Amino acid sequence: MGELAKNIPSRTKRPYVLAAVMLAMFIGAVEATIVATAMPAIIGDLGGFAHYSWVFSAYLLMNTITVLIYGKLSDLYGRKPILTIGISIFLIGSILCGLSSSMEQLIIFRLIQGLGAGAVMPIATTIVGDIYTAEERAHVQGYLSSVWGISAIMGPAVGGLLVEYISWRWVFWVSIPLGVLSIIGIWLFLHETIEKKKPDIDYAGAGLLTVTISSFMIILVEGGVRFSWSSPQVLTLAIIATAAFLLFILQESRAAEPMVPLKIWRLRPILIANLVSFTTGLMLIGISSFLPAYVQGVMEKSATIAGFTLTAMSIGWPLASTAAGRLIVKIGYRSTSFVGGIFLVAGGGLFVTIVPSAGPAGAALSSFCVGVGMGLTSTSFIVLIQGSVDWKQRGITTASNMFMRNLGNTVGAALLGGILNGQILRYFAEHGGKTGQNLTLDSTNMLLTEEHRAELGESFKSLLQEGLSYSLHSVYIAVLMFGIISFFLVLLLPKKSRAEA
């Protein structure tokens, strides 16, 4: 408690700070589901199915790169100013996204939105770690997960209604008043004392990390689609990514204030927790990005129904997180994570076996199981890693876990988007000759709105749906594989962590 008192003065009003933090987390949680729900409508309006994955990848790229920078800056300058800057940039990006008139503009504005989003989730979570004791964190992290439940119900539902009755543009604008309220609450009720010293920011590390992730992501998205895997472009990018990564490791080992302190990765619980966060991040983006396209394009359901299939995952998450707060106390981190790993595998298996005749209920059940797995594992990991370090490293350590999940999201959006595009092109090349038309990735646009589907001939529509279903099945096989990897990584957690001891 001495550390807590030193950095967070007693005049901090914890209930109000918690409410402000939950608002900040809410806008991040809503963004994850509401944009995926609106994507078919956005594609139907702006076109550009070939750029589908870039709408997610652009956001996740900047989110992933900046999450560590924000985490480090919050350790140097305090949580309050850095979180305020992040939310402000996020809101500016949201306004611009809603004003987009082309897919290219939307992708650029999503970069801005992601630039701010990198601060929201990790610093909000870190603030909770600061103002509550180790004994309180397990329960409070469970309460925080109720944010995901609220956003799960409101996000897809409101998003679907906005898409159907007003405009998809409002899905980006709905978070603006909430973000403003969060900033006001943080400044009024959170008081912290920061040691005055000249910061030594690892700009070189940040730059090398940016080059590494950007190059790798372009390979995953465009490899086998725009560029062949053996093309000079792909080989050049691979060399750049590898060289930048090696230089990044070298830089982090000698920097005075490294962007990613390598010593925290030597702690086995943190290493395993971060690796599992990476693989579950891959699963999460594979479901949230592409399930709406399956429900709307193949099952021919509305945007609202597609949103509710994602809602099931986000309902399972907070329910499991709340239970995890109690389970951690009773059976420990490892056993709680083990149960979560079982649900991840079960959910991935259900997605692989899903067929259009299963309807939205089948998709929702699969989502729910994955959500339960995510809730049990993520809550265990956050409490575990925050109990393993002191205040001065809590920001970067929490951010490292968020970074690995975001990196999984980023790699997943690119990798799974590349798999989807490649499989669609392969299917059209093999079966498209029957139609006498030159089918491209953008041909799939016609499946994603009811108006365009009504204009298609039955045989042509069936071909497009079979191609999309076939390609998404490949994506779900990859999701299952990541679930299995997550499960086996959880088994490597030590039976008793330092935090439990």
XYZ file of C-alpha atoms in Angstrom:
501
model
C 0.000 0.000 0.000
C 3.006 2.338 0.439
C 3.646 2.279 -3.303
C -0.024 2.952 -3.948
C -0.096 5.925 -1.577
C 3.093 7.391 -3.032
C 1.859 7.582 -6.603
C -1.925 7.907 -6.166
C -2.785 10.499 -3.489
C -5.667 9.843 -1.133
C -7.805 12.583 -2.713
C -8.262 10.351 -5.756
C -11.922 9.298 -5.793
C -11.682 5.662 -6.799
C -15.341 4.998 -7.723
C -15.432 8.002 -10.057
C -12.050 7.164 -11.583
C -13.257 3.609 -12.144
C -16.360 4.955 -13.906
C -14.235 7.206 -16.145
C -11.881 4.333 -16.924
C -14.818 2.100 -17.795
C -16.096 4.748 -20.226
C -12.667 4.851 -21.887
C -12.614 1.063 -22.122
C -16.166 1.106 -23.459
C -15.267 3.152 -26.531
C -12.444 0.707 -27.259
C -14.686 -2.320 -26.731
C -17.522 -0.886 -28.854
C -15.118 -0.110 -31.691
C -14.111 -3.761 -31.885
C -17.642 -5.001 -32.630
C -19.471 -2.039 -34.110
C -17.114 -1.536 -37.075
C -17.125 -5.257 -37.908
C -20.928 -5.137 -37.872
C -20.946 -2.154 -40.240
C -18.261 -3.428 -42.641
C -20.603 -5.187 -45.092
C -22.625 -1.956 -45.393
C -19.444 0.108 -45.769
C -18.223 -2.196 -48.536
C -21.643 -2.021 -50.175
C -21.449 1.798 -50.159
C -17.774 2.491 -50.827
C -16.854 -0.752 -52.635
C -13.395 -2.279 -52.380
C -13.824 -5.777 -50.906
C -10.165 -6.363 -51.780
C -9.317 -3.768 -49.114
C -11.597 -5.366 -46.477
C -8.790 -6.539 -44.222
C -6.915 -3.225 -44.543
C -9.717 -1.418 -42.690
C -8.856 -3.572 -39.670
C -5.134 -3.880 -40.350
C -4.566 -0.108 -40.600
C -6.245 0.471 -37.235
C -4.489 -2.452 -35.587
C -1.092 -1.526 -37.023
C -1.051 1.880 -35.324
C -2.702 0.473 -32.208
C -0.058 -2.230 -31.913
C 2.898 0.055 -32.535
C 1.787 2.801 -30.152
C 0.547 0.686 -27.238
C 4.089 0.153 -25.960
C 5.017 3.791 -26.531
C 1.995 4.981 -24.562
C 2.681 2.450 -21.813
C 6.239 3.733 -21.454
C 5.168 7.384 -21.594
C 2.592 6.749 -18.870
C 5.370 5.432 -16.627
C 7.375 8.610 -17.324
C 4.687 11.315 -17.380
C 1.764 9.729 -15.545
C -1.392 7.964 -16.693
C -3.682 11.016 -16.853
C -2.074 13.193 -19.564
C -1.166 10.268 -21.814
C -4.633 8.712 -21.650
C -6.157 12.122 -22.447
C -3.951 12.504 -25.532
C -4.826 9.011 -26.703
C -8.588 9.439 -26.321
C -8.438 12.827 -28.091
C -6.607 11.403 -31.111
C -9.016 8.461 -31.193
C -12.018 10.814 -31.284
C -10.491 12.921 -34.071
C -9.915 9.751 -36.082
C -13.491 8.634 -35.415
C -14.888 11.912 -36.750
C -12.793 11.610 -39.908
C -13.737 7.937 -40.448
C -17.398 8.925 -40.476
C -16.663 11.535 -43.143
C -14.881 9.100 -45.504
C -15.971 9.143 -49.129
C -13.750 6.293 -50.349
C -12.204 3.112 -49.007
C -8.738 4.684 -49.295
C -9.792 7.616 -47.111
C -11.338 5.282 -44.556
C -8.108 3.290 -44.302
C -6.060 6.476 -43.770
C -8.443 7.763 -41.103
C -8.413 4.365 -39.409
C -4.647 4.830 -39.035
C -5.350 8.026 -37.078
C -8.014 6.306 -34.991
C -5.600 3.474 -34.194
C -2.885 5.982 -33.280
C -5.053 7.166 -30.389
C -6.543 3.796 -29.497
C -3.134 2.471 -28.484
C -3.411 4.477 -25.253
C -6.958 3.610 -24.266
C -7.063 -0.031 -23.168
C -3.590 -0.500 -21.624
C -3.521 2.763 -19.646
C -7.122 2.382 -18.489
C -6.232 -1.111 -17.238
C -3.009 0.168 -15.661
C -4.896 2.874 -13.744
C -7.002 0.153 -12.135
C -3.797 -1.657 -11.190
C -2.546 1.584 -9.616
C -5.542 2.541 -7.502
C -6.483 -0.921 -6.196
C -4.436 -3.291 -4.082
C -3.272 -6.685 -5.285
C -6.057 -8.356 -3.279
C -8.712 -6.156 -4.910
C -7.523 -6.427 -8.495
C -8.911 -9.882 -9.281
C -12.427 -8.762 -8.393
C -12.144 -5.308 -9.964
C -10.809 -6.744 -13.233
C -13.916 -8.907 -13.285
C -16.068 -5.801 -12.843
C -14.203 -4.061 -15.655
C -15.130 -6.896 -17.937
C -18.766 -5.898 -17.552
C -17.795 -3.144 -19.979
C -17.448 -5.821 -22.643
C -20.884 -7.168 -21.793
C -22.516 -3.743 -22.046
C -20.707 -2.942 -25.282
C -21.540 -6.417 -26.556
C -25.250 -5.788 -26.176
C -25.247 -2.135 -27.197
C -22.491 -2.106 -29.832
C -23.735 -4.601 -32.411
C -27.386 -3.781 -31.719
C -26.946 -0.027 -32.051
C -24.516 -0.523 -34.928
C -26.957 -2.722 -36.807
C -29.805 -0.268 -36.251
C -27.673 2.683 -37.361
C -26.622 0.821 -40.502
C -30.177 -0.204 -41.367
C -32.041 3.009 -40.515
C -29.590 5.946 -40.566
C -26.056 5.492 -41.930
C -22.965 3.411 -41.271
C -21.112 6.699 -40.662
C -22.723 7.038 -37.245
C -20.985 3.908 -35.960
C -17.808 6.004 -35.815
C -19.455 9.015 -34.215
C -21.366 7.286 -31.405
C -18.286 7.136 -29.126
C -17.501 10.869 -29.234
C -19.605 12.075 -26.253
C -18.489 9.080 -24.175
C -14.836 9.839 -24.836
C -15.311 13.457 -23.784
C -17.001 12.375 -20.536
C -14.152 9.969 -19.803
C -11.535 12.719 -20.196
C -13.492 15.013 -17.862
C -13.807 12.275 -15.230
C -10.116 11.380 -15.355
C -9.035 15.013 -14.885
C -11.500 15.735 -12.085
C -11.014 12.650 -9.940
C -7.600 11.040 -10.639
C -4.653 12.627 -8.820
C -1.167 11.196 -9.153
C 2.314 12.236 -8.086
C 5.023 11.727 -10.683
C 8.732 11.940 -9.938
C 10.192 14.842 -11.929
C 13.051 13.640 -14.097
C 14.188 14.048 -17.662
C 12.729 11.183 -19.666
C 14.880 9.111 -21.978
C 12.472 7.958 -24.687
C 13.497 5.085 -26.925
C 12.696 6.683 -30.284
C 14.965 4.287 -32.162
C 13.168 1.288 -30.689
C 9.786 2.740 -31.617
C 10.929 3.395 -35.183
C 12.408 -0.073 -35.667
C 9.257 -1.667 -34.241
C 7.156 0.343 -36.707
C 9.250 -0.791 -39.675
C 9.185 -4.432 -38.521
C 5.423 -4.689 -38.040
C 4.542 -2.603 -41.125
C 6.724 -4.672 -43.450
C 5.508 -7.962 -42.016
C 1.872 -6.913 -42.270
C 2.165 -5.883 -45.932
C 3.640 -9.302 -46.719
C 0.745 -11.075 -45.010
C -1.977 -8.975 -46.639
C -0.605 -8.743 -50.180
C 1.465 -11.953 -50.424
C -0.221 -14.375 -52.799
C -2.747 -11.697 -53.814
C -1.077 -8.633 -55.324
C 2.460 -10.037 -55.136
C 3.506 -13.653 -55.545
C 5.254 -15.157 -52.512
C 8.548 -15.356 -54.427
C 8.311 -11.850 -55.923
C 11.069 -9.250 -55.392
C 8.602 -7.121 -53.428
C 7.854 -9.851 -50.879
C 11.500 -10.887 -50.561
C 12.595 -7.276 -50.065
C 9.968 -6.685 -47.399
C 10.963 -9.932 -45.652
C 14.602 -8.818 -45.533
C 13.610 -5.381 -44.216
C 11.329 -6.890 -41.543
C 13.993 -9.361 -40.376
C 16.768 -6.769 -40.262
C 14.579 -4.243 -38.429
C 13.541 -6.870 -35.870
C 17.128 -7.883 -35.132
C 18.139 -4.233 -34.779
C 15.141 -3.697 -32.502
C 16.293 -6.496 -30.171
C 19.815 -5.024 -30.158
C 18.463 -1.555 -29.430
C 16.273 -2.776 -26.564
C 19.187 -4.598 -24.951
C 21.264 -1.417 -24.707
C 18.705 1.415 -24.371
C 18.601 3.249 -21.014
C 14.782 3.257 -21.056
C 13.911 0.511 -23.565
C 10.529 0.530 -25.270
C 10.215 -3.148 -24.340
C 12.374 -4.063 -21.298
C 13.704 -7.489 -22.222
C 14.061 -8.507 -18.571
C 10.284 -8.677 -18.054
C 10.161 -11.364 -20.745
C 12.486 -13.510 -18.646
C 9.706 -13.971 -16.082
C 8.045 -17.212 -17.149
C 4.455 -16.285 -16.169
C 4.685 -13.014 -18.138
C 6.286 -14.721 -21.135
C 3.584 -17.410 -21.323
C 0.774 -14.923 -20.664
C 2.012 -12.696 -23.479
C 2.414 -15.576 -25.940
C -1.130 -16.790 -25.227
C -2.408 -13.222 -25.627
C -0.802 -13.217 -29.082
C -2.469 -16.449 -30.204
C -5.845 -15.496 -28.731
C -5.530 -12.136 -30.479
C -5.239 -14.044 -33.747
C -8.428 -15.931 -32.902
C -10.303 -12.815 -31.843
C -9.705 -10.863 -35.051
C -10.475 -13.911 -37.196
C -13.937 -14.114 -35.659
C -14.835 -10.453 -35.172
C -13.615 -9.371 -38.620
C -15.059 -12.093 -40.813
C -18.075 -13.586 -39.032
C -20.417 -10.714 -40.079
C -19.472 -11.314 -43.719
C -20.433 -14.990 -43.312
C -23.742 -14.270 -41.588
C -24.741 -11.570 -44.083
C -23.201 -12.902 -47.279
C -23.752 -16.655 -46.896
C -26.641 -16.898 -44.422
C -28.305 -13.799 -45.945
C -29.151 -12.248 -42.577
C -29.298 -8.545 -41.660
C -26.508 -6.442 -40.163
C -28.343 -6.458 -36.826
C -28.432 -10.260 -36.664
C -24.802 -10.450 -37.754
C -23.969 -8.098 -34.903
C -25.729 -10.282 -32.368
C -23.627 -13.296 -33.350
C -20.618 -11.256 -32.212
C -22.562 -10.145 -29.149
C -22.550 -13.741 -27.936
C -18.756 -13.712 -27.762
C -18.693 -10.418 -25.904
C -21.315 -11.648 -23.447
C -19.360 -14.822 -22.746
C -16.215 -12.756 -22.129
C -17.444 -10.621 -19.172
C -19.378 -13.483 -17.619
C -16.220 -15.580 -17.622
C -14.087 -12.656 -16.441
C -16.359 -12.095 -13.469
C -16.154 -15.797 -12.634
C -12.382 -15.688 -13.155
C -12.018 -13.141 -10.341
C -13.384 -15.738 -7.932
C -11.715 -18.755 -9.549
C -8.264 -17.159 -9.363
C -8.622 -16.845 -5.588
C -9.896 -20.431 -5.199
C -7.936 -22.500 -7.737
C -5.158 -20.176 -8.953
C -4.105 -18.593 -12.235
C -2.992 -21.770 -13.971
C -6.168 -23.788 -13.400
C -8.385 -20.841 -14.356
C -6.399 -20.368 -17.564
C -6.557 -24.126 -18.240
C -10.362 -24.065 -18.220
C -10.245 -21.033 -20.506
C -7.998 -22.915 -22.928
C -10.553 -25.737 -23.182
C -13.260 -23.246 -24.176
C -10.992 -21.670 -26.795
C -10.450 -25.025 -28.481
C -14.156 -25.892 -28.254
C -15.144 -22.568 -29.824
C -12.621 -22.952 -32.636
C -13.878 -26.464 -33.326
C -17.466 -25.251 -33.567
C -16.476 -22.600 -36.096
C -14.776 -25.204 -38.294
C -17.931 -27.324 -38.377
C -20.353 -24.432 -38.940
C -22.619 -24.634 -42.000
C -25.176 -22.117 -43.337
C -28.051 -24.340 -42.181
C -26.868 -23.918 -38.561
C -28.087 -20.333 -38.809
C -27.124 -17.421 -36.562
C -27.669 -19.562 -33.434
C -24.814 -21.861 -34.447
C -22.543 -18.884 -35.095
C -23.543 -17.344 -31.761
C -22.784 -20.545 -29.813
C -19.319 -20.730 -31.356
C -18.710 -17.073 -30.506
C -19.897 -17.567 -26.928
C -17.435 -20.406 -26.282
C -14.523 -18.346 -27.577
C -15.687 -15.421 -25.435
C -15.674 -17.584 -22.302
C -12.151 -18.749 -23.116
C -10.985 -15.175 -23.679
C -12.557 -13.980 -20.419
C -10.952 -16.674 -18.267
C -7.476 -16.350 -19.781
C -7.238 -12.564 -20.209
C -8.397 -11.760 -16.667
C -5.978 -14.277 -15.198
C -3.097 -12.841 -17.184
C -3.746 -9.176 -16.332
C -3.925 -9.871 -12.588
C -0.863 -12.115 -12.840
C 1.421 -9.664 -14.637
C 0.370 -6.611 -12.601
C 1.267 -8.483 -9.443
C 4.706 -9.361 -10.801
C 6.159 -5.822 -11.079
C 6.159 -2.497 -9.200
C 4.483 0.813 -10.167
C 7.389 2.040 -12.305
C 7.071 -0.953 -14.634
C 3.346 -1.660 -14.349
C 2.476 0.577 -17.291
C 4.911 -1.009 -19.734
C 4.240 -4.540 -18.435
C 0.473 -4.169 -18.824
C 1.086 -2.564 -22.210
C 3.306 -5.490 -23.254
C 0.391 -7.873 -22.719
C -1.966 -5.578 -24.631
C 0.740 -5.248 -27.296
C 0.923 -8.996 -27.798
C -2.854 -9.282 -28.137
C -2.882 -6.321 -30.523
C 0.017 -7.843 -32.434
C -2.041 -11.020 -32.699
C -4.949 -8.910 -33.976
C -2.683 -7.162 -36.483
C -1.009 -10.325 -37.751
C -4.367 -12.115 -37.722
C -6.142 -9.420 -39.744
C -3.359 -9.521 -42.290
C -2.731 -13.279 -42.296
C -6.369 -14.363 -42.229
C -7.330 -11.611 -44.664
C -4.636 -12.915 -46.998
C -5.925 -16.483 -46.594
C -9.482 -15.318 -47.321
C -8.537 -13.352 -50.429
C -6.247 -16.065 -51.737
C -8.856 -18.802 -51.267
C -11.584 -16.713 -52.916
C -9.373 -16.074 -55.942
C -8.479 -19.763 -56.126
C -12.127 -20.807 -55.929
C -13.199 -18.311 -58.583
C -10.362 -19.438 -60.869
C -11.506 -23.058 -60.583
C -15.278 -22.537 -60.767
C -15.834 -19.079 -62.230
C -15.698 -20.294 -65.822
C -19.226 -21.645 -65.464
C -20.625 -18.103 -65.293
C -18.839 -16.702 -68.306
C -17.883 -13.680 -66.186
C -14.523 -12.441 -65.016
C -14.834 -12.840 -61.245
C -12.613 -10.797 -58.912
C -12.440 -10.214 -55.158
C -14.772 -7.254 -55.592
C -17.414 -9.568 -57.048
C -18.034 -10.609 -53.439
C -19.276 -7.060 -52.714
C -22.617 -8.039 -54.236
C -23.320 -10.562 -51.469
C -23.048 -8.107 -48.612
C -26.191 -6.023 -49.133
C -29.752 -7.255 -49.597
C -30.339 -4.940 -52.566
C -27.394 -6.300 -54.544
C -28.187 -9.925 -53.677
C -31.704 -9.467 -55.051
C -30.234 -8.480 -58.420
C -28.173 -11.670 -58.749
C -29.278 -14.768 -60.608
C -29.700 -17.814 -58.363
C -26.812 -19.808 -59.864
C -24.457 -16.813 -59.829
C -25.364 -15.979 -56.215
C -24.814 -19.603 -55.194
C -21.362 -19.576 -56.785
C -20.383 -16.419 -54.909
C -21.742 -17.782 -51.630
C -19.981 -21.105 -52.057
C -16.728 -19.272 -52.764
C -17.087 -17.072 -49.681
C -18.125 -20.019 -47.480
C -15.243 -22.170 -48.738
C -12.740 -19.384 -48.096
C -14.046 -18.546 -44.627
C -13.860 -22.248 -43.715
C -10.097 -22.015 -44.295
C -9.998 -18.995 -41.995
C -11.809 -20.920 -39.262
C -9.420 -23.855 -39.543
C -6.627 -21.382 -38.791
C -8.665 -20.029 -35.839
C -8.946 -23.565 -34.422
C -5.200 -24.129 -34.789
C -4.493 -20.958 -32.807
C -6.917 -22.163 -30.126
C -5.025 -25.456 -29.822
C -1.684 -23.626 -29.595
C -3.127 -21.371 -26.870
C -4.230 -24.402 -24.862
C -0.814 -26.051 -24.926
C 0.920 -22.778 -24.017
C -1.323 -22.440 -20.945
C -0.055 -25.843 -19.789
C 3.435 -24.313 -19.582
C 2.404 -21.819 -16.884
C 4.091 -22.566 -13.561
C 1.850 -24.258 -11.020
C 2.352 -21.373 -8.586
C 3.226 -17.854 -9.705
C 5.209 -15.233 -7.807
C 2.007 -13.176 -7.461
C 0.241 -16.093 -5.754
C 3.182 -16.732 -3.501
